[in-house]
Amino acid sequence: MTDVELRHLATFAFVIGEGSFGRAAARLGYTQSTVSQHIAGLERAVGGRVFDRPGGPRPVQLTPLGSVVQVHAAELLARADALDAAVEGFKAGEGRLTIGTFQSVSNTLLPVLVRRLLDEFPGCEIRLSEDESDSPDLARVDLLFYDVRKDDAGVAYVKLLDDPYFLVAARGRFPDGPVDLAALDGAPMVAWPPDCAQPALEEALAASGVRPEYMFRAGGNEAVLSMTRAGLGSAILPWLAIHGAGATTDETLSIHELRPAVAHRELYLLRRAHRTLSPLAARAVELTVEIAQDLRRLQ
């Protein structure tokens, strides 16, 4: 039975519908001898005749074996049609895309990406999850935004942009213009928890002899900025977080370059290495690179 071919079953179905080899050949655009060859191939595969051929103008008739084949042929052909439709939909960008993200990206780049994907592929399903852990699980997502490069043989990545740090303070706390790093030694500070890129920032400050006094840590940009507005302390945040929270136009806050500058944060798009991307995921990567280029122009 392994020799049954779908094209033979399709010809078989047309012969049933038309009642003759000749009319089936006309419908299919085959010669009558091709139809006969297909039916002969099917009969060899199932081990018996599927049609009685009375000859003349009388229609062909299914044999008992042919009736058995007819039931399963219809099911197999329907499944083949469903497979064709699914494959075409997959190639057209249908299907599910799971993206891991973190708040700075969720507020800036990601909404633009989601909107453009949904515009291009209305049939797609996009699922998002925020994961700011030090060891994100790439097996659970198709693509992952991350702010630390993963030099791992199992990880492929695209660098999207450099994300420089700025000092954010309550208006009037510092004069306009750049602020010397030394002015932050022992100063009250509001910060993120010590995960992801934050440890690298604090190590860079310590290497410059700057050890602020951390008054409050919060994972949310809004919470950090709210405490900064309240005067609890200043904050050192990357541009993407500041831009995404609308702090650049907040008159209660001032934003300053640091002198010397602190090593910038880097934004990457990660995925599992040596894995073929779906057309939807591949297009998401292309769009992400384009959107990141637009963001770089705003910096």
mmCIF file of C-alpha atoms in Angstrom:
data_model
loop_
_atom_site.group_PDB
_atom_site.id
_atom_site.type_symbol
_atom_site.label_atom_id
_atom_site.label_comp_id
_atom_site.label_asym_id
_atom_site.label_seq_id
_atom_site.Cartn_x
_atom_site.Cartn_y
_atom_site.Cartn_z
ATOM 1 C CA MET A 1 0.000 0.000 0.000
ATOM 2 C CA THR A 2 2.984 2.297 0.244
ATOM 3 C CA ASP A 3 2.898 2.714 -3.547
ATOM 4 C CA VAL A 4 -0.470 4.529 -3.608
ATOM 5 C CA GLU A 5 0.028 7.975 -5.121
ATOM 6 C CA LEU A 6 -2.205 10.968 -4.477
ATOM 7 C CA ARG A 7 -2.309 11.822 -8.178
ATOM 8 C CA HIS A 8 -3.667 8.349 -8.892
ATOM 9 C CA LEU A 9 -6.329 8.808 -6.205
ATOM 10 C CA ALA A 10 -7.242 12.199 -7.674
ATOM 11 C CA THR A 11 -7.665 10.655 -11.119
ATOM 12 C CA PHE A 12 -9.685 7.848 -9.540
ATOM 13 C CA ALA A 13 -12.044 10.411 -7.990
ATOM 14 C CA PHE A 14 -12.511 12.186 -11.323
ATOM 15 C CA VAL A 15 -13.329 8.935 -13.094
ATOM 16 C CA ILE A 16 -15.998 8.245 -10.471
ATOM 17 C CA GLY A 17 -17.445 11.716 -10.914
ATOM 18 C CA GLU A 18 -17.432 11.654 -14.700
ATOM 19 C CA GLY A 19 -18.325 7.992 -15.207
ATOM 20 C CA SER A 20 -15.698 7.377 -17.867
ATOM 21 C CA PHE A 21 -11.994 7.545 -18.477
ATOM 22 C CA GLY A 22 -12.470 9.820 -21.490
ATOM 23 C CA ARG A 23 -14.540 12.468 -19.721
ATOM 24 C CA ALA A 24 -12.187 12.369 -16.698
ATOM 25 C CA ALA A 25 -9.232 12.923 -19.070
ATOM 26 C CA ALA A 26 -10.973 15.959 -20.592
ATOM 27 C CA ARG A 27 -11.651 17.467 -17.163
ATOM 28 C CA LEU A 28 -8.091 16.902 -15.990
ATOM 29 C CA GLY A 29 -6.401 17.955 -19.231
ATOM 30 C CA TYR A 30 -4.827 14.503 -19.598
ATOM 31 C CA THR A 31 -4.835 12.055 -22.458
ATOM 32 C CA GLN A 32 -7.092 9.045 -21.954
ATOM 33 C CA SER A 33 -4.016 6.807 -21.899
ATOM 34 C CA THR A 34 -2.623 8.817 -18.963
ATOM 35 C CA VAL A 35 -5.861 8.289 -17.031
ATOM 36 C CA SER A 36 -5.660 4.574 -17.811
ATOM 37 C CA GLN A 37 -2.042 4.491 -16.569
ATOM 38 C CA HIS A 38 -3.034 6.218 -13.305
ATOM 39 C CA ILE A 39 -5.847 3.765 -12.657
ATOM 40 C CA ALA A 40 -3.591 0.837 -13.538
ATOM 41 C CA GLY A 41 -0.999 2.133 -11.067
ATOM 42 C CA LEU A 42 -3.651 2.428 -8.346
ATOM 43 C CA GLU A 43 -4.875 -1.101 -9.036
ATOM 44 C CA ARG A 44 -1.338 -2.457 -8.762
ATOM 45 C CA ALA A 45 -0.907 -0.663 -5.452
ATOM 46 C CA VAL A 46 -4.149 -1.974 -3.900
ATOM 47 C CA GLY A 47 -3.849 -5.414 -5.456
ATOM 48 C CA GLY A 48 -7.041 -5.593 -7.499
ATOM 49 C CA ARG A 49 -9.416 -3.905 -9.925
ATOM 50 C CA VAL A 50 -11.191 -0.756 -8.752
ATOM 51 C CA PHE A 51 -13.485 -0.374 -11.761
ATOM 52 C CA ASP A 52 -15.601 -2.693 -13.849
ATOM 53 C CA ARG A 53 -15.402 -1.481 -17.434
ATOM 54 C CA PRO A 54 -18.537 -2.514 -19.341
ATOM 55 C CA GLY A 55 -17.340 -0.838 -22.529
ATOM 56 C CA GLY A 56 -19.241 1.324 -24.976
ATOM 57 C CA PRO A 57 -21.197 4.327 -23.707
ATOM 58 C CA ARG A 58 -22.051 2.685 -20.415
ATOM 59 C CA PRO A 59 -20.347 4.295 -17.365
ATOM 60 C CA VAL A 60 -17.654 2.471 -15.457
ATOM 61 C CA GLN A 61 -18.726 0.964 -12.124
ATOM 62 C CA LEU A 62 -16.837 0.642 -8.855
ATOM 63 C CA THR A 63 -15.868 -2.848 -7.835
ATOM 64 C CA PRO A 64 -16.286 -3.821 -4.159
ATOM 65 C CA LEU A 65 -12.581 -3.067 -3.695
ATOM 66 C CA GLY A 66 -13.079 0.224 -5.502
ATOM 67 C CA SER A 67 -15.816 1.172 -3.027
ATOM 68 C CA VAL A 68 -13.397 0.603 -0.137
ATOM 69 C CA VAL A 69 -10.737 2.687 -1.870
ATOM 70 C CA GLN A 70 -13.277 5.446 -2.578
ATOM 71 C CA VAL A 71 -14.004 6.003 1.134
ATOM 72 C CA HIS A 72 -10.364 6.366 2.091
ATOM 73 C CA ALA A 73 -9.376 8.190 -1.091
ATOM 74 C CA ALA A 74 -11.792 11.000 -0.235
ATOM 75 C CA GLU A 75 -10.281 11.312 3.234
ATOM 76 C CA LEU A 76 -6.699 11.269 1.964
ATOM 77 C CA LEU A 77 -7.423 13.831 -0.751
ATOM 78 C CA ALA A 78 -9.154 16.103 1.775
ATOM 79 C CA ARG A 79 -6.128 15.865 4.068
ATOM 80 C CA ALA A 80 -3.816 16.625 1.154
ATOM 81 C CA ASP A 81 -5.882 19.703 0.304
ATOM 82 C CA ALA A 82 -5.732 20.779 3.947
ATOM 83 C CA LEU A 83 -1.967 20.288 3.926
ATOM 84 C CA ASP A 84 -1.634 22.370 0.752
ATOM 85 C CA ALA A 85 -3.714 25.146 2.322
ATOM 86 C CA ALA A 86 -1.691 25.037 5.540
ATOM 87 C CA VAL A 87 1.618 25.166 3.668
ATOM 88 C CA GLU A 88 0.457 28.066 1.512
ATOM 89 C CA GLY A 89 -0.771 29.885 4.614
ATOM 90 C CA PHE A 90 2.562 29.267 6.335
ATOM 91 C CA LYS A 91 4.448 30.652 3.334
ATOM 92 C CA ALA A 92 2.131 33.672 3.359
ATOM 93 C CA GLY A 93 3.001 34.424 6.993
ATOM 94 C CA GLU A 94 0.137 32.767 8.801
ATOM 95 C CA GLY A 95 0.818 30.951 12.047
ATOM 96 C CA ARG A 96 2.009 31.909 15.515
ATOM 97 C CA LEU A 97 4.975 34.053 16.493
ATOM 98 C CA THR A 98 6.069 34.237 20.130
ATOM 99 C CA ILE A 99 8.289 37.165 21.097
ATOM 100 C CA GLY A 100 10.081 37.699 24.389
ATOM 101 C CA THR A 101 10.528 41.321 25.368
ATOM 102 C CA PHE A 102 11.341 43.735 28.190
ATOM 103 C CA GLN A 103 9.726 47.000 29.175
ATOM 104 C CA SER A 104 11.905 49.497 27.271
ATOM 105 C CA VAL A 105 11.282 47.596 24.038
ATOM 106 C CA SER A 106 7.619 46.978 24.903
ATOM 107 C CA ASN A 107 7.073 50.746 25.069
ATOM 108 C CA THR A 108 8.969 51.737 21.932
ATOM 109 C CA LEU A 109 10.022 49.300 19.231
ATOM 110 C CA LEU A 110 7.601 46.439 19.835
ATOM 111 C CA PRO A 111 4.254 48.222 19.238
ATOM 112 C CA VAL A 112 5.513 49.387 15.831
ATOM 113 C CA LEU A 113 6.673 45.868 14.994
ATOM 114 C CA VAL A 114 3.371 44.257 16.017
ATOM 115 C CA ARG A 115 1.328 46.764 14.024
ATOM 116 C CA ARG A 116 3.400 46.257 10.884
ATOM 117 C CA LEU A 117 3.271 42.464 11.173
ATOM 118 C CA LEU A 118 -0.500 42.484 11.626
ATOM 119 C CA ASP A 119 -0.887 44.813 8.655
ATOM 120 C CA GLU A 120 1.214 42.541 6.434
ATOM 121 C CA PHE A 121 -0.081 39.217 7.785
ATOM 122 C CA PRO A 122 -3.661 39.625 9.048
ATOM 123 C CA GLY A 123 -3.921 35.868 9.612
ATOM 124 C CA CYS A 124 -0.964 35.636 11.974
ATOM 125 C CA GLU A 125 -1.119 35.173 15.748
ATOM 126 C CA ILE A 126 1.412 37.101 17.839
ATOM 127 C CA ARG A 127 2.087 36.243 21.477
ATOM 128 C CA LEU A 128 4.274 38.358 23.741
ATOM 129 C CA SER A 129 5.914 37.704 27.082
ATOM 130 C CA GLU A 130 8.129 39.926 29.194
ATOM 131 C CA ASP A 131 11.214 38.210 30.565
ATOM 132 C CA GLU A 132 13.952 40.255 32.224
ATOM 133 C CA SER A 133 15.693 37.328 33.888
ATOM 134 C CA ASP A 134 19.427 36.732 33.602
ATOM 135 C CA SER A 135 18.832 33.365 31.899
ATOM 136 C CA PRO A 136 15.902 33.669 29.471
ATOM 137 C CA ASP A 137 14.610 30.440 27.947
ATOM 138 C CA LEU A 138 14.928 30.708 24.166
ATOM 139 C CA ALA A 139 13.108 27.403 23.760
ATOM 140 C CA ARG A 140 9.871 29.141 24.772
ATOM 141 C CA VAL A 141 10.007 31.938 22.189
ATOM 142 C CA ASP A 142 10.777 32.386 18.521
ATOM 143 C CA LEU A 143 12.539 35.714 19.008
ATOM 144 C CA LEU A 144 13.799 37.478 22.127
ATOM 145 C CA PHE A 145 14.739 41.106 22.729
ATOM 146 C CA TYR A 146 17.583 41.289 25.208
ATOM 147 C CA ASP A 147 20.041 43.889 26.467
ATOM 148 C CA VAL A 148 23.011 41.609 27.042
ATOM 149 C CA ARG A 149 24.847 39.811 24.232
ATOM 150 C CA LYS A 150 24.752 36.023 24.582
ATOM 151 C CA ASP A 151 28.017 34.515 23.351
ATOM 152 C CA ASP A 152 26.680 30.995 23.218
ATOM 153 C CA ALA A 153 26.934 28.483 20.389
ATOM 154 C CA GLY A 154 23.219 27.818 20.705
ATOM 155 C CA VAL A 155 22.245 31.483 20.295
ATOM 156 C CA ALA A 156 22.108 33.569 17.128
ATOM 157 C CA TYR A 157 21.714 37.314 17.460
ATOM 158 C CA VAL A 158 21.373 40.579 15.594
ATOM 159 C CA LYS A 159 22.611 43.762 17.234
ATOM 160 C CA LEU A 160 19.918 46.410 16.887
ATOM 161 C CA LEU A 161 21.321 49.549 18.491
ATOM 162 C CA ASP A 162 23.560 51.102 21.110
ATOM 163 C CA ASP A 163 21.487 52.568 23.937
ATOM 164 C CA PRO A 164 23.480 55.287 25.745
ATOM 165 C CA TYR A 165 22.920 56.140 29.401
ATOM 166 C CA PHE A 166 21.788 59.541 30.644
ATOM 167 C CA LEU A 167 21.283 61.019 34.068
ATOM 168 C CA VAL A 168 17.664 61.850 34.874
ATOM 169 C CA ALA A 169 17.038 64.176 37.803
ATOM 170 C CA ALA A 170 14.335 66.342 39.311
ATOM 171 C CA ARG A 171 14.340 69.722 37.594
ATOM 172 C CA GLY A 172 16.801 72.032 39.327
ATOM 173 C CA ARG A 173 18.826 69.282 40.976
ATOM 174 C CA PHE A 174 21.734 69.860 38.555
ATOM 175 C CA PRO A 175 22.625 72.825 36.299
ATOM 176 C CA ASP A 176 21.809 72.426 32.628
ATOM 177 C CA GLY A 177 24.361 70.531 30.564
ATOM 178 C CA PRO A 178 26.551 67.512 31.230
ATOM 179 C CA VAL A 179 27.107 66.258 34.762
ATOM 180 C CA ASP A 180 30.450 64.963 36.019
ATOM 181 C CA LEU A 181 30.321 61.374 37.197
ATOM 182 C CA ALA A 182 32.198 62.384 40.313
ATOM 183 C CA ALA A 183 29.178 64.434 41.403
ATOM 184 C CA LEU A 184 27.233 61.184 41.817
ATOM 185 C CA ASP A 185 29.605 59.570 44.299
ATOM 186 C CA GLY A 186 27.569 59.082 47.478
ATOM 187 C CA ALA A 187 24.574 60.828 45.905
ATOM 188 C CA PRO A 188 21.058 59.428 46.422
ATOM 189 C CA MET A 189 20.002 57.299 43.457
ATOM 190 C CA VAL A 190 16.929 55.444 42.215
ATOM 191 C CA ALA A 191 17.680 52.407 40.056
ATOM 192 C CA TRP A 192 16.555 49.173 38.500
ATOM 193 C CA PRO A 193 17.107 45.871 40.334
ATOM 194 C CA PRO A 194 20.581 44.357 39.851
ATOM 195 C CA ASP A 195 19.740 42.141 36.862
ATOM 196 C CA CYS A 196 20.185 42.185 33.066
ATOM 197 C CA ALA A 197 22.323 45.197 32.098
ATOM 198 C CA GLN A 198 22.133 46.956 35.488
ATOM 199 C CA PRO A 199 25.127 45.124 37.093
ATOM 200 C CA ALA A 200 27.359 46.181 34.186
ATOM 201 C CA LEU A 201 26.313 49.798 34.711
ATOM 202 C CA GLU A 202 27.051 49.701 38.429
ATOM 203 C CA GLU A 203 30.390 48.007 37.817
ATOM 204 C CA ALA A 204 31.288 50.789 35.361
ATOM 205 C CA LEU A 205 30.383 53.420 37.956
ATOM 206 C CA ALA A 206 32.445 51.651 40.625
ATOM 207 C CA ALA A 207 35.415 51.407 38.231
ATOM 208 C CA SER A 208 35.260 55.206 37.956
ATOM 209 C CA GLY A 209 35.230 55.535 41.727
ATOM 210 C CA VAL A 210 31.513 56.405 41.844
ATOM 211 C CA ARG A 211 29.386 54.627 44.450
ATOM 212 C CA PRO A 212 25.935 56.185 44.721
ATOM 213 C CA GLU A 213 23.628 55.488 47.632
ATOM 214 C CA TYR A 214 20.683 53.535 46.254
ATOM 215 C CA MET A 215 17.520 54.724 47.974
ATOM 216 C CA PHE A 216 15.043 52.633 45.979
ATOM 217 C CA ARG A 217 15.071 49.952 43.299
ATOM 218 C CA ALA A 218 12.126 49.171 41.033
ATOM 219 C CA GLY A 219 11.719 47.078 37.911
ATOM 220 C CA GLY A 220 9.331 49.549 36.255
ATOM 221 C CA ASN A 221 10.556 52.645 34.447
ATOM 222 C CA GLU A 222 7.546 54.622 35.627
ATOM 223 C CA ALA A 223 8.257 53.797 39.277
ATOM 224 C CA VAL A 224 11.894 54.853 38.922
ATOM 225 C CA LEU A 225 10.914 58.103 37.209
ATOM 226 C CA SER A 226 8.137 58.819 39.713
ATOM 227 C CA MET A 227 10.591 58.613 42.604
ATOM 228 C CA THR A 228 13.029 60.763 40.633
ATOM 229 C CA ARG A 229 10.341 63.434 40.158
ATOM 230 C CA ALA A 230 9.593 63.247 43.863
ATOM 231 C CA GLY A 231 13.227 64.061 44.636
ATOM 232 C CA LEU A 232 14.149 60.746 46.263
ATOM 233 C CA GLY A 233 17.192 60.502 44.043
ATOM 234 C CA SER A 234 18.481 60.768 40.505
ATOM 235 C CA ALA A 235 18.499 57.875 38.038
ATOM 236 C CA ILE A 236 20.824 56.680 35.315
ATOM 237 C CA LEU A 237 18.700 55.188 32.555
ATOM 238 C CA PRO A 238 19.291 54.227 28.920
ATOM 239 C CA TRP A 239 17.860 56.429 26.196
ATOM 240 C CA LEU A 240 15.289 53.840 25.122
ATOM 241 C CA ALA A 241 13.761 53.737 28.617
ATOM 242 C CA ILE A 242 13.706 57.533 28.853
ATOM 243 C CA HIS A 243 12.214 57.935 25.384
ATOM 244 C CA GLY A 244 9.623 55.190 25.901
ATOM 245 C CA ALA A 245 8.411 56.745 29.160
ATOM 246 C CA GLY A 246 7.981 60.185 27.585
ATOM 247 C CA ALA A 247 10.522 61.690 29.998
ATOM 248 C CA THR A 248 12.182 63.792 27.288
ATOM 249 C CA THR A 249 9.197 66.177 27.319
ATOM 250 C CA ASP A 250 8.542 66.069 31.070
ATOM 251 C CA GLU A 251 9.139 69.561 32.456
ATOM 252 C CA THR A 252 9.570 68.224 36.000
ATOM 253 C CA LEU A 253 12.671 66.312 34.937
ATOM 254 C CA SER A 254 16.039 67.251 33.471
ATOM 255 C CA ILE A 255 18.154 64.937 31.356
ATOM 256 C CA HIS A 256 21.929 65.200 31.294
ATOM 257 C CA GLU A 257 24.832 63.608 29.493
ATOM 258 C CA LEU A 258 27.457 62.108 31.782
ATOM 259 C CA ARG A 259 31.117 63.124 31.687
ATOM 260 C CA PRO A 260 32.905 60.847 31.136
ATOM 261 C CA ALA A 261 30.198 58.821 29.436
ATOM 262 C CA VAL A 262 29.258 55.460 30.902
ATOM 263 C CA ALA A 263 29.546 52.464 28.569
ATOM 264 C CA HIS A 264 26.254 52.211 26.720
ATOM 265 C CA ARG A 265 23.744 49.407 26.903
ATOM 266 C CA GLU A 266 23.332 47.286 23.745
ATOM 267 C CA LEU A 267 20.069 45.947 22.386
ATOM 268 C CA TYR A 268 19.943 42.555 20.636
ATOM 269 C CA LEU A 269 17.392 40.318 18.998
ATOM 270 C CA LEU A 270 18.131 36.703 19.923
ATOM 271 C CA ARG A 271 16.932 33.365 18.583
ATOM 272 C CA ARG A 272 18.038 29.779 18.722
ATOM 273 C CA ALA A 273 20.954 29.112 16.399
ATOM 274 C CA HIS A 274 20.859 26.587 13.552
ATOM 275 C CA ARG A 275 17.064 26.719 13.348
ATOM 276 C CA THR A 276 15.150 27.618 10.191
ATOM 277 C CA LEU A 277 12.913 30.639 10.735
ATOM 278 C CA SER A 278 9.330 30.651 9.570
ATOM 279 C CA PRO A 279 8.508 33.283 6.919
ATOM 280 C CA LEU A 280 6.660 35.237 9.631
ATOM 281 C CA ALA A 281 9.647 35.168 12.004
ATOM 282 C CA ALA A 282 12.080 36.023 9.211
ATOM 283 C CA ARG A 283 9.976 39.039 8.256
ATOM 284 C CA ALA A 284 9.789 40.061 11.922
ATOM 285 C CA VAL A 285 13.598 40.135 12.039
ATOM 286 C CA GLU A 286 13.749 42.299 8.906
ATOM 287 C CA LEU A 287 11.168 44.737 10.260
ATOM 288 C CA THR A 288 12.875 44.907 13.652
ATOM 289 C CA VAL A 289 16.155 45.947 12.034
ATOM 290 C CA GLU A 290 14.333 48.652 10.045
ATOM 291 C CA ILE A 291 12.527 50.001 13.113
ATOM 292 C CA ALA A 292 15.754 50.008 15.126
ATOM 293 C CA GLN A 293 17.384 52.101 12.389
ATOM 294 C CA ASP A 294 14.546 54.619 12.699
ATOM 295 C CA LEU A 295 15.056 54.760 16.476
ATOM 296 C CA ARG A 296 18.783 55.361 16.064
ATOM 297 C CA ARG A 297 17.984 58.480 14.030
ATOM 298 C CA LEU A 298 16.063 59.877 17.020
ATOM 299 C CA GLN A 299 18.919 59.444 19.485
#
